[in-house]
XYZ file of C-alpha atoms in Angstrom:
564
model
C -9.292 15.701 -9.403
C -12.645 17.430 -9.583
C -12.426 21.053 -10.712
C -14.865 23.911 -11.133
C -14.695 27.508 -12.333
C -14.181 28.851 -8.805
C -14.358 32.548 -7.935
C -12.056 35.530 -8.507
C -11.950 36.925 -4.975
C -10.163 36.697 -2.662
C -6.920 36.397 -4.582
C -4.395 33.729 -3.668
C -5.326 30.248 -2.497
C -8.344 29.964 -0.187
C -9.201 26.614 1.378
C -12.822 25.823 2.245
C -13.126 22.324 3.618
C -11.257 20.240 1.068
C -11.760 22.575 -1.869
C -8.952 24.984 -2.754
C -9.825 28.080 -4.768
C -6.965 29.616 -6.764
C -7.022 33.175 -8.108
C -4.172 35.153 -9.674
C -3.838 38.291 -11.791
C -2.434 37.600 -15.258
C -1.935 40.128 -18.073
C -4.486 39.892 -20.876
C -3.611 37.477 -23.635
C -0.982 35.522 -21.695
C -1.341 31.829 -20.928
C -1.569 30.624 -17.328
C -1.431 27.132 -15.842
C -1.990 26.033 -12.259
C 0.599 23.442 -11.188
C -0.077 21.150 -8.218
C 2.814 19.365 -6.494
C 2.826 16.704 -3.853
C 5.075 17.995 -1.069
C 8.620 16.725 -1.493
C 8.172 15.954 -5.211
C 10.017 17.877 -7.908
C 7.569 17.497 -10.766
C 3.941 18.639 -10.704
C 1.342 15.914 -10.233
C -1.410 17.874 -11.988
C -1.730 20.842 -14.361
C -4.817 22.925 -15.101
C -5.224 25.623 -17.721
C -6.714 28.816 -16.244
C -8.884 30.545 -18.815
C -9.519 34.295 -19.036
C -12.719 35.503 -17.353
C -14.584 38.138 -19.396
C -16.122 39.569 -16.205
C -13.263 39.441 -13.665
C -10.731 41.589 -15.517
C -7.249 40.107 -15.356
C -8.069 37.578 -12.631
C -7.846 33.883 -13.544
C -9.483 31.441 -11.139
C -10.220 27.772 -10.626
C -11.373 25.567 -7.737
C -9.905 22.097 -7.131
C -11.223 19.438 -4.754
C -8.311 17.788 -2.862
C -8.580 14.786 -0.566
C -5.547 15.873 1.524
C -4.906 19.585 0.801
C -2.120 19.791 3.375
C -0.038 17.424 1.248
C 0.069 19.784 -1.713
C 1.962 22.820 -2.869
C 1.053 24.887 -5.902
C 2.599 27.197 -8.448
C 1.764 28.964 -11.683
C 3.253 28.876 -15.160
C 2.660 32.168 -16.996
C 3.863 32.235 -20.586
C 6.183 29.345 -19.759
C 7.776 31.009 -16.695
C 7.115 30.480 -13.015
C 4.557 33.039 -11.819
C 4.601 34.830 -8.483
C 1.541 34.689 -6.208
C 1.844 37.874 -4.162
C -1.308 36.856 -2.252
C 0.093 33.514 -1.105
C -0.606 32.650 2.531
C 2.369 30.381 3.118
C 5.599 30.102 1.155
C 6.689 26.706 -0.092
C 9.798 25.615 -1.955
C 11.655 28.295 -3.932
C 14.249 27.074 -6.437
C 16.760 29.247 -8.275
C 18.442 28.090 -11.455
C 20.164 29.330 -14.617
C 18.177 29.087 -17.834
C 19.187 29.102 -21.518
C 19.028 32.873 -21.950
C 21.667 33.286 -19.259
C 19.286 34.994 -16.874
C 18.519 33.750 -13.400
C 15.183 31.969 -13.041
C 13.233 31.158 -9.893
C 10.541 28.565 -9.497
C 7.963 29.670 -6.942
C 5.915 27.159 -5.014
C 3.376 27.870 -2.291
C 1.658 25.862 0.382
C -2.080 25.513 0.786
C -2.627 27.032 4.232
C -4.923 25.115 6.581
C -8.138 26.702 7.850
C -8.550 24.414 10.890
C -6.981 26.566 13.639
C -9.084 26.656 16.830
C -9.310 30.273 17.988
C -11.326 29.330 21.093
C -13.482 32.422 20.772
C -10.509 34.804 20.537
C -11.005 38.409 19.389
C -8.927 41.633 19.364
C -8.707 43.117 22.866
C -9.460 46.760 22.008
C -7.659 48.175 25.039
C -8.460 51.917 25.261
C -5.483 53.920 23.918
C -5.005 55.838 27.172
C -4.400 52.543 29.011
C -1.770 51.186 26.592
C 1.920 50.797 27.406
C 3.581 49.397 24.284
C 6.844 47.498 23.751
C 8.616 47.286 20.373
C 10.494 44.158 19.278
C 12.105 42.443 16.303
C 10.727 38.881 16.354
C 14.056 37.188 15.649
C 16.256 39.565 17.604
C 14.105 39.443 20.735
C 15.049 35.863 21.676
C 17.791 34.802 19.232
C 20.671 35.511 21.653
C 21.694 32.570 23.850
C 21.048 34.729 26.928
C 17.284 34.665 26.228
C 17.264 31.096 27.581
C 14.246 30.089 25.524
C 14.062 26.756 23.731
C 12.841 28.088 20.393
C 15.104 31.060 19.834
C 14.257 33.761 17.322
C 10.684 32.562 16.714
C 7.062 33.380 17.420
C 7.169 30.553 19.967
C 10.181 32.212 21.604
C 8.068 35.308 22.264
C 5.488 33.109 23.971
C 8.215 31.649 26.183
C 9.125 35.218 27.223
C 5.544 36.083 28.088
C 6.119 36.040 31.891
C 8.873 38.627 31.418
C 6.577 40.914 29.432
C 3.778 40.564 31.966
C 6.074 41.289 34.888
C 7.356 44.411 33.146
C 3.779 45.628 32.766
C 3.365 46.167 29.025
C 0.013 45.420 27.335
C 0.736 46.006 23.652
C 3.475 44.445 21.543
C 4.781 46.127 18.375
C 6.490 43.741 15.940
C 8.688 44.716 13.024
C 7.707 42.962 9.749
C 6.577 39.368 10.307
C 5.750 38.571 6.671
C 7.924 36.712 4.173
C 10.644 38.981 2.805
C 13.923 38.504 1.001
C 16.680 38.204 3.610
C 19.511 38.590 1.127
C 19.355 41.768 -0.885
C 22.537 43.716 -1.644
C 23.087 43.752 2.114
C 21.536 41.431 4.668
C 17.888 42.482 5.084
C 17.486 41.930 8.817
C 14.636 44.393 9.405
C 12.428 43.107 6.589
C 11.511 46.361 4.852
C 10.739 46.271 1.162
C 8.503 44.182 -1.072
C 7.555 40.743 0.156
C 4.771 38.216 0.514
C 2.661 40.419 2.766
C 0.006 37.746 3.397
C 2.393 34.992 4.539
C 4.022 34.819 8.012
C 7.769 34.328 7.805
C 8.790 30.665 7.996
C 12.206 31.523 9.459
C 10.399 33.055 12.458
C 8.588 29.810 13.228
C 9.771 26.677 14.989
C 7.182 24.645 13.076
C 4.234 25.595 10.877
C 4.422 29.390 10.453
C 0.679 29.965 9.988
C -0.375 28.017 13.085
C 2.463 29.387 15.228
C 1.673 32.984 14.325
C -1.989 32.444 15.187
C -1.017 30.737 18.433
C 1.120 33.757 19.328
C -1.795 36.144 18.844
C -4.167 33.951 20.852
C -1.649 33.484 23.665
C -0.912 37.212 23.888
C -4.622 37.988 24.024
C -5.141 35.517 26.875
C -2.402 37.387 28.735
C -4.067 40.758 28.090
C -1.500 41.911 25.508
C -2.397 43.323 22.101
C -0.375 42.639 18.970
C 0.399 45.425 16.498
C 2.423 44.449 13.421
C 4.410 46.758 11.176
C 3.237 46.882 7.558
C 5.487 49.475 5.900
C 4.685 48.448 2.299
C 6.447 50.416 -0.469
C 5.508 52.851 -3.200
C 5.397 49.862 -5.553
C 2.596 48.160 -3.625
C -0.849 48.789 -5.196
C -3.341 50.466 -2.863
C -5.871 47.666 -3.279
C -3.320 45.063 -2.215
C -2.381 47.093 0.870
C -5.982 47.276 2.019
C -6.567 43.593 1.203
C -3.524 42.771 3.320
C -4.661 44.722 6.380
C -8.133 43.207 6.176
C -6.597 39.740 5.839
C -4.446 40.025 8.979
C -7.411 41.307 10.981
C -9.794 38.578 9.831
C -7.339 35.690 9.546
C -4.904 36.446 12.385
C -6.970 38.601 14.779
C -4.217 41.213 15.067
C -5.124 44.311 17.056
C -3.498 46.919 14.854
C -0.854 47.996 12.378
C 2.077 50.352 12.116
C 1.708 51.913 8.676
C 3.372 54.543 6.518
C 0.987 57.561 6.462
C 2.544 58.720 3.188
C 1.054 55.614 1.565
C -2.024 54.975 3.715
C -4.050 57.529 5.654
C -5.199 56.228 9.078
C -8.193 58.556 8.837
C -9.293 57.156 5.484
C -8.749 53.554 6.573
C -11.112 54.104 9.497
C -13.913 54.343 6.903
C -13.232 50.745 5.867
C -15.846 48.508 7.568
C -13.321 45.773 8.394
C -10.683 48.174 9.760
C -13.060 50.580 11.511
C -12.132 49.332 15.010
C -8.527 48.361 14.264
C -5.671 50.408 15.748
C -3.817 52.214 12.976
C -0.561 53.769 14.180
C 2.350 55.558 12.573
C 5.770 56.746 13.693
C 6.423 60.450 14.207
C 9.845 61.513 15.501
C 8.636 64.864 16.873
C 8.207 63.611 20.459
C 11.482 61.679 20.274
C 13.566 64.609 19.072
C 11.997 67.098 21.481
C 12.556 64.911 24.512
C 16.074 63.879 23.485
C 17.097 67.523 23.205
C 15.483 68.376 26.548
C 17.185 65.339 28.125
C 20.674 66.409 27.108
C 20.109 69.998 28.185
C 19.516 71.919 24.950
C 18.171 75.418 25.419
C 14.846 76.690 24.139
C 12.949 73.425 24.584
C 10.476 74.146 27.412
C 7.544 75.295 25.259
C 7.813 72.235 23.002
C 8.111 69.939 26.020
C 4.917 71.398 27.514
C 3.035 70.584 24.330
C 4.471 67.078 24.006
C 3.745 66.201 27.642
C 0.104 67.125 27.163
C -0.694 65.943 23.615
C -2.485 62.596 23.348
C -2.407 62.123 19.573
C -3.989 58.663 19.740
C -6.973 59.717 17.614
C -4.557 60.456 14.755
C -2.498 57.302 15.321
C 0.502 58.977 16.987
C 2.349 57.411 19.909
C 5.348 58.460 21.957
C 8.830 56.958 21.944
C 12.334 58.171 22.725
C 14.112 55.262 21.040
C 13.094 52.923 18.215
C 14.749 50.369 15.944
C 15.780 53.211 13.641
C 18.489 54.861 15.730
C 20.350 54.456 18.994
C 19.191 52.242 21.822
C 18.720 54.150 25.076
C 22.075 52.985 26.456
C 23.801 54.151 23.287
C 21.869 57.434 23.370
C 23.594 58.282 26.664
C 26.962 56.728 25.671
C 27.782 58.061 22.189
C 27.943 61.510 20.650
C 28.147 60.068 17.131
C 27.089 56.937 15.271
C 29.505 54.038 14.798
C 28.147 52.066 11.844
C 31.460 50.934 10.349
C 30.446 47.257 10.548
C 27.610 47.916 8.087
C 30.140 48.294 5.271
C 29.019 51.743 4.134
C 31.902 53.797 5.555
C 29.675 55.032 8.385
C 27.619 57.019 5.864
C 24.336 55.242 6.643
C 21.953 55.801 9.525
C 20.582 58.992 11.122
C 23.135 61.796 11.405
C 21.245 63.865 13.971
C 20.686 61.705 17.035
C 20.459 64.411 19.715
C 22.550 62.161 21.929
C 25.136 62.898 24.619
C 27.825 60.500 25.828
C 27.914 61.853 29.413
C 31.630 62.600 29.206
C 33.167 59.569 27.481
C 32.561 58.058 24.038
C 31.427 54.453 24.341
C 31.995 52.077 27.281
C 33.543 53.686 30.351
C 34.707 52.424 33.741
C 34.522 55.863 35.318
C 32.065 55.751 38.189
C 30.848 59.310 37.593
C 30.098 58.566 33.931
C 28.260 55.346 34.782
C 26.139 57.049 37.429
C 25.252 59.899 35.093
C 24.262 57.475 32.340
C 21.989 55.601 34.733
C 20.391 58.857 35.838
C 19.913 60.000 32.238
C 18.349 56.633 31.362
C 15.921 57.055 34.250
C 15.208 60.609 33.116
C 14.410 59.350 29.616
C 11.898 56.873 30.987
C 10.327 59.596 33.129
C 9.943 61.846 30.090
C 8.300 58.979 28.196
C 6.053 57.483 30.867
C 4.925 60.736 32.478
C 3.851 62.191 29.122
C 0.139 61.702 28.572
C 0.224 60.204 25.082
C 0.595 56.472 24.474
C 4.157 55.365 25.360
C 6.180 52.740 23.498
C 9.397 51.273 24.942
C 12.141 49.805 22.786
C 12.843 46.210 23.823
C 16.033 45.869 25.837
C 16.331 49.519 26.851
C 15.091 48.553 30.295
C 18.306 46.590 30.910
C 20.773 48.760 29.015
C 20.923 46.820 25.743
C 23.622 48.230 23.473
C 24.416 48.048 19.758
C 27.881 49.490 20.403
C 26.995 52.816 18.831
C 25.443 51.355 15.655
C 22.275 53.327 14.943
C 21.233 51.430 11.810
C 21.403 47.653 12.352
C 19.251 46.857 9.312
C 21.893 44.384 8.063
C 23.179 43.005 11.366
C 21.516 39.632 11.931
C 23.978 38.822 14.706
C 24.587 39.630 18.401
C 24.973 43.338 17.535
C 21.223 43.541 16.877
C 19.985 40.727 19.133
C 18.933 41.490 22.693
C 21.491 40.423 25.269
C 19.428 39.393 28.298
C 22.731 38.660 30.038
C 22.812 42.371 30.892
C 19.645 42.076 32.959
C 21.255 40.988 36.270
C 23.812 43.812 35.999
C 21.129 46.376 35.164
C 18.450 45.157 37.583
C 18.259 48.597 39.196
C 17.220 50.203 35.904
C 14.872 47.346 35.001
C 13.076 47.535 38.343
C 12.797 51.305 38.053
C 11.091 50.944 34.652
C 8.756 48.212 35.914
C 7.760 50.259 38.966
C 7.350 53.438 36.929
C 4.962 51.655 34.519
C 2.963 50.486 37.526
C 2.963 54.025 38.955
C 1.642 55.406 35.654
C -1.178 52.862 35.582
C -2.148 53.628 39.189
C -2.576 57.351 38.527
C -5.230 58.277 35.988
C -3.875 61.839 35.947
C -0.917 60.502 33.970
C -3.052 58.771 31.311
C -6.329 60.674 30.956
C -9.090 59.655 28.563
C -9.248 63.163 27.092
C -6.514 65.716 26.618
C -6.224 68.174 29.497
C -7.187 71.756 28.681
C -5.299 73.843 31.247
C -8.662 75.113 32.515
C -10.695 74.681 35.697
C -12.979 71.894 34.535
C -14.745 71.253 37.843
C -15.142 74.822 39.233
C -12.776 74.029 42.091
C -10.470 76.981 41.507
C -7.591 74.858 40.102
C -7.000 73.960 36.412
C -6.576 70.336 35.399
C -2.968 71.046 34.365
C -0.766 74.070 35.013
C 2.919 74.955 34.578
C 5.362 76.324 37.131
C 8.991 77.232 37.757
C 10.969 78.932 40.532
C 7.750 80.861 41.156
C 4.402 79.066 41.411
C 1.975 79.476 38.482
C 4.647 80.839 36.141
C 6.541 78.536 33.807
C 10.079 79.538 32.873
C 9.866 79.360 29.087
C 12.734 81.685 28.197
C 15.453 80.314 25.924
C 17.968 79.624 28.706
C 15.495 77.646 30.834
C 15.942 73.912 31.202
C 13.443 73.373 34.013
C 9.688 72.924 34.254
C 7.119 72.126 36.918
C 3.794 70.518 35.956
C 0.820 70.418 38.376
C -1.938 67.892 37.640
C -5.215 68.230 39.520
C -8.389 66.140 39.395
C -11.524 65.928 41.540
C -13.441 63.378 39.452
C -12.504 60.411 41.665
C -11.794 62.232 44.885
C -9.184 64.938 44.906
C -5.853 63.898 43.424
C -2.794 66.098 42.975
C 0.533 65.340 41.307
C 3.448 67.686 40.741
C 6.258 66.742 38.371
C 9.481 68.761 38.510
C 11.876 68.491 35.559
C 15.405 69.854 36.012
C 17.436 69.088 32.894
C 20.077 71.697 33.766
C 23.557 70.777 34.960
C 22.946 73.003 37.987
C 20.501 72.520 40.884
C 17.251 74.497 40.775
C 14.477 75.351 43.199
C 10.824 74.729 42.296
C 7.911 76.512 43.951
C 5.156 74.086 44.972
C 1.492 75.043 44.552
C -0.327 75.310 47.869
C -2.504 72.340 48.790
C -5.690 72.645 50.834
C -7.574 70.390 53.214
C -4.561 69.343 55.244
C -2.743 67.793 52.273
C 1.031 67.825 52.093
C 3.422 67.150 49.229
C 5.188 63.751 49.369
C 8.009 62.546 47.090
C 6.895 59.415 45.165
C 9.412 59.051 42.334
C 12.831 60.525 41.768
C 15.603 59.781 39.296
C 17.830 60.204 42.347
C 16.011 57.599 44.426
C 13.812 55.534 42.100
C 10.141 54.721 42.710
C 9.584 54.922 46.441
C 7.503 52.280 48.168
C 6.931 54.591 51.139
C 6.596 58.194 50.058
C 8.581 60.899 51.813
C 7.023 64.231 52.889
C 8.950 67.325 51.802
C 10.296 69.528 54.575
C 8.651 72.679 53.224
C 5.231 73.238 51.671
C 6.513 76.112 49.556
C 9.481 74.866 47.526
C 11.757 71.971 46.770
C 15.286 71.923 45.336
C 16.238 69.409 42.668
C 19.804 68.267 42.004
C 21.199 68.643 38.471
C 19.582 66.495 35.753
C 16.822 65.167 37.983
C 13.093 64.567 37.598
C 10.846 64.178 40.631
C 7.167 63.348 41.151
C 5.331 64.574 44.267
C 1.843 63.608 45.371
C -0.566 65.470 47.615
C -1.417 63.277 50.613
């Protein structure tokens, strides 16, 4: 084989044509050999000593010309032991064995990833943040259950098979939990994928064939359907900063991903925006403030109105914030309205793991219930939760399966449950079609009304000199919000004249008693019409209210009215 000195960056194995460049960090003074294996063979076919480079620090590098690169795997021998390539792009064979010193020993082998994928001119979509409706999934759990009815269950290809479902629901951004190679079997089953891993390599177990090509095909297919892909890169405190940034750049350039979910304690979205490669990439992070505020308002806690006003209005997209009421870390929406406490006994930690404060309410019975009143209340509360999420003006993110009442049976920490407890049961969809259709129609309603997803945050001032502010807050009396501690109700009036006069009024009654809401007076012959109600759903033909002055809402009900 013809070899040359090669180049130190990028690290890992980079294929250009038929020449593979290998680069790995090795401590000073230690020996390092590159081992090449023909796929399926136990012993290396070739070995090359990698000399120290006086200029490139601890990086050793060499380039090798290969007639058929796809037929080879590679590994390193550092001071006689198998070396780990944390920059590998595709994992190969990993062997574990006992050695003479009695310690476990692993032999790491990696594949030379092909560079021949045809992107067909694909590029990140760059959907404006105010137009995004996101949907959060676990790649394996999304389609692993038999009820998904896809051919390639639990894979990137399985997501592609479910694309019509995602499009019909109306989402345009997909959030994926870790998709890189990670150790599945730590002390407990590592289903979520958090922790150290091969951050540059897509997970083989999530692919029905070649992981690199299938992951790229997923991104390209989603983009053709108008859906962005955001992948979670949590990293750990052990991950060097340089490697984190290299990783994000790699997934943007090599996989065309649209954005990342990152840990702001390790990486600042603001600082990353100064990176020329990441300058236009969406950098998001989780913040439970919206979730906890809305959960408490939903179940009827007192003293929440002022916080709700702020959360309904705050965009937060410039800082990387987005809104959610449920996420993988905690209850599903069905469990949020069905359990007062967590039930994580199956995790084997004596129910000591998982969030303690869930701000949940079981609607009168712990767990499954056949009582009609309990079932109806849970459906209403689920609708209310979606109204709180999708009528807030920041970027919303739905948890996969919530739209058809997916349950984890009260487990709020399924990090170790790679089984039907954590997989989505699409078999619930026919039974929960009413909720699913409500969510689908509510997403469509949000998209149709720019007042609900403005480009810029509303100020509460008269922006167009029309005598009415862009957003105002009301209660039993018009123009006066009830923000006292005992209040559990709020009216929000949205007004815009930019594209012809548009008026929306949203009434939130989270009390267990009915309440009357004063309606702001409309001019020019307009009258208030009911468009959406957690009593009735999203109405195809809107209903005019009987009085222009006030409307009464039943207990635990949210209603949207439009001036027509």
